[in-house]
PDB file of C-alpha atoms in Angstrom:
ATOM      1  CA  MET A 116      -3.220  -6.885   2.540  1.00  0.00           C
ATOM      2  CA  GLU A 117      -4.824  -8.672   5.229  1.00  0.00           C
ATOM      3  CA  ALA A 118      -2.267 -11.295   5.323  1.00  0.00           C
ATOM      4  CA  ILE A 119       0.728  -8.597   5.992  1.00  0.00           C
ATOM      5  CA  CYS A 120      -1.443  -7.296   8.750  1.00  0.00           C
ATOM      6  CA  LYS A 121      -2.192 -10.595  10.054  1.00  0.00           C
ATOM      7  CA  GLY A 122       1.552 -11.338  10.084  1.00  0.00           C
ATOM      8  CA  VAL A 123       2.660  -7.904  11.733  1.00  0.00           C
ATOM      9  CA  LYS A 124      -0.314  -8.080  14.440  1.00  0.00           C
ATOM     10  CA  GLU A 125       1.325 -11.788  15.296  1.00  0.00           C
ATOM     11  CA  ASN A 126       4.921 -10.709  15.960  1.00  0.00           C
ATOM     12  CA  GLY A 127       3.344  -7.716  18.147  1.00  0.00           C
ATOM     13  CA  GLY A 128       3.026  -4.950  15.661  1.00  0.00           C
ATOM     14  CA  LEU A 129       0.790  -2.059  14.896  1.00  0.00           C
ATOM     15  CA  THR A 130      -1.159  -2.196  11.753  1.00  0.00           C
ATOM     16  CA  ILE A 131      -2.449   1.249  10.167  1.00  0.00           C
ATOM     17  CA  GLY A 132      -4.776   0.559   7.313  1.00  0.00           C
ATOM     18  CA  ILE A 133      -5.695   3.472   4.452  1.00  0.00           C
ATOM     19  CA  ILE A 134      -8.581   1.813   3.363  1.00  0.00           C
ATOM     20  CA  PRO A 135     -10.156   2.449  -0.087  1.00  0.00           C
ATOM     21  CA  TYR A 136     -13.756   2.312   1.847  1.00  0.00           C
ATOM     22  CA  LYS A 137     -16.160   4.609   3.198  1.00  0.00           C
ATOM     23  CA  THR A 138     -16.236   3.250   6.779  1.00  0.00           C
ATOM     24  CA  LYS A 139     -14.160   1.830   9.232  1.00  0.00           C
ATOM     25  CA  ASN A 140     -16.302  -1.712   9.684  1.00  0.00           C
ATOM     26  CA  GLN A 141     -14.983  -2.352   5.933  1.00  0.00           C
ATOM     27  CA  ALA A 142     -11.558  -3.019   7.197  1.00  0.00           C
ATOM     28  CA  ASN A 143      -9.820  -6.647   7.927  1.00  0.00           C
ATOM     29  CA  LYS A 144      -9.790  -7.563  11.386  1.00  0.00           C
ATOM     30  CA  TYR A 145      -5.751  -7.402  11.694  1.00  0.00           C
ATOM     31  CA  ILE A 146      -5.760  -3.329  11.527  1.00  0.00           C
ATOM     32  CA  ASP A 147      -5.359  -1.245  14.624  1.00  0.00           C
ATOM     33  CA  ILE A 148      -5.914   2.350  13.098  1.00  0.00           C
ATOM     34  CA  VAL A 149      -8.317   2.727  10.526  1.00  0.00           C
ATOM     35  CA  ILE A 150      -8.369   5.485   7.812  1.00  0.00           C
ATOM     36  CA  PRO A 151     -11.213   5.432   5.427  1.00  0.00           C
ATOM     37  CA  CYS A 152     -10.248   7.213   2.251  1.00  0.00           C
ATOM     38  CA  PRO A 153     -12.613   6.130  -0.978  1.00  0.00           C
ATOM     39  CA  PHE A 154     -11.136   8.487  -3.235  1.00  0.00           C
ATOM     40  CA  SER A 155      -8.728   6.264  -5.338  1.00  0.00           C
ATOM     41  CA  GLN A 156      -6.011   9.315  -6.474  1.00  0.00           C
ATOM     42  CA  ALA A 157      -6.352  10.932  -2.951  1.00  0.00           C
ATOM     43  CA  ARG A 158      -5.999   7.533  -1.228  1.00  0.00           C
ATOM     44  CA  ASN A 159      -2.669   7.054  -3.136  1.00  0.00           C
ATOM     45  CA  ILE A 160      -1.086  10.237  -2.248  1.00  0.00           C
ATOM     46  CA  VAL A 161      -2.097   9.738   1.328  1.00  0.00           C
ATOM     47  CA  VAL A 162      -0.697   5.792   1.186  1.00  0.00           C
ATOM     48  CA  VAL A 163       2.747   6.976  -0.462  1.00  0.00           C
ATOM     49  CA  LEU A 164       3.432  10.122   1.572  1.00  0.00           C
ATOM     50  CA  ALA A 165       2.360   8.040   4.893  1.00  0.00           C
ATOM     51  CA  GLY A 166       5.180   5.440   4.240  1.00  0.00           C
ATOM     52  CA  ASP A 167       8.973   5.458   4.296  1.00  0.00           C
ATOM     53  CA  LEU A 168       9.023   3.581   1.053  1.00  0.00           C
ATOM     54  CA  VAL A 169       6.620   2.172  -1.749  1.00  0.00           C
ATOM     55  CA  LEU A 170       6.608  -1.897  -1.823  1.00  0.00           C
ATOM     56  CA  ALA A 171       5.260  -2.839  -4.968  1.00  0.00           C
ATOM     57  CA  ILE A 172       4.093  -6.615  -5.613  1.00  0.00           C
ATOM     58  CA  SER A 173       2.533  -7.125  -8.872  1.00  0.00           C
ATOM     59  CA  GLY A 174       0.152  -4.323  -9.227  1.00  0.00           C
ATOM     60  CA  LYS A 175      -1.897  -2.624 -12.146  1.00  0.00           C
ATOM     61  CA  ALA A 176      -3.146   1.011 -12.565  1.00  0.00           C
ATOM     62  CA  GLY A 177      -3.164   1.866  -8.868  1.00  0.00           C
ATOM     63  CA  THR A 178       0.049   0.394  -8.300  1.00  0.00           C
ATOM     64  CA  LEU A 179       1.811   2.338 -11.412  1.00  0.00           C
ATOM     65  CA  SER A 180      -0.276   5.680  -9.758  1.00  0.00           C
ATOM     66  CA  GLU A 181       1.554   4.705  -6.086  1.00  0.00           C
ATOM     67  CA  ILE A 182       5.135   3.970  -7.781  1.00  0.00           C
ATOM     68  CA  SER A 183       4.930   7.076  -9.891  1.00  0.00           C
ATOM     69  CA  LEU A 184       3.850   9.243  -6.942  1.00  0.00           C
ATOM     70  CA  ALA A 185       6.562   7.746  -4.766  1.00  0.00           C
ATOM     71  CA  TRP A 186       8.778   8.923  -7.674  1.00  0.00           C
ATOM     72  CA  ILE A 187       7.447  12.419  -7.541  1.00  0.00           C
ATOM     73  CA  TYR A 188       7.962  12.478  -3.840  1.00  0.00           C
ATOM     74  CA  ASN A 189      11.500  11.086  -3.439  1.00  0.00           C
ATOM     75  CA  LYS A 190      10.442   8.030  -2.045  1.00  0.00           C
ATOM     76  CA  PRO A 191      12.346   4.438  -2.226  1.00  0.00           C
ATOM     77  CA  ILE A 192      10.697   2.359  -4.456  1.00  0.00           C
ATOM     78  CA  VAL A 193      11.283  -1.514  -3.828  1.00  0.00           C
ATOM     79  CA  ALA A 194       9.765  -3.811  -6.777  1.00  0.00           C
ATOM     80  CA  LEU A 195       9.197  -7.507  -6.621  1.00  0.00           C
ATOM     81  CA  SER A 196      10.365  -8.866 -10.068  1.00  0.00           C
ATOM     82  CA  SER A 197       9.117 -12.334  -9.711  1.00  0.00           C
ATOM     83  CA  VAL A 198       5.514 -11.580 -10.250  1.00  0.00           C
ATOM     84  CA  GLU A 199       3.605 -10.381 -13.122  1.00  0.00           C
ATOM     85  CA  GLY A 200       2.131  -6.588 -13.086  1.00  0.00           C
ATOM     86  CA  TRP A 201       4.150  -3.240 -12.872  1.00  0.00           C
ATOM     87  CA  SER A 202       6.471  -4.447 -10.412  1.00  0.00           C
ATOM     88  CA  SER A 203       8.260  -6.787 -12.634  1.00  0.00           C
ATOM     89  CA  LYS A 204       8.438  -4.081 -15.392  1.00  0.00           C
ATOM     90  CA  ILE A 205       9.959  -1.720 -13.318  1.00  0.00           C
ATOM     91  CA  ALA A 206      12.522  -3.800 -11.141  1.00  0.00           C
ATOM     92  CA  ASN A 207      14.266  -4.524 -14.186  1.00  0.00           C
TER      93      ASN A 207
END
């Protein structure tokens, strides 16, 4: 996620990070607005509902949870098929 935030910042964008930690100081240096949310399932709901779509790149159980929530809440899902993990399994 840090690389994505860095790219956004380098191109003049605003970054928002819903981080899986208790404090804001644990965020990477490229996040402008930090939202700590150390509760995994609650965080996944916040991430899905806050976004316009879910972009799945690889992933394990947490990614599968986010994909499932996106499906439940009718959010578009984009899944990268050229990598391992859940994204390639659902992309086909």
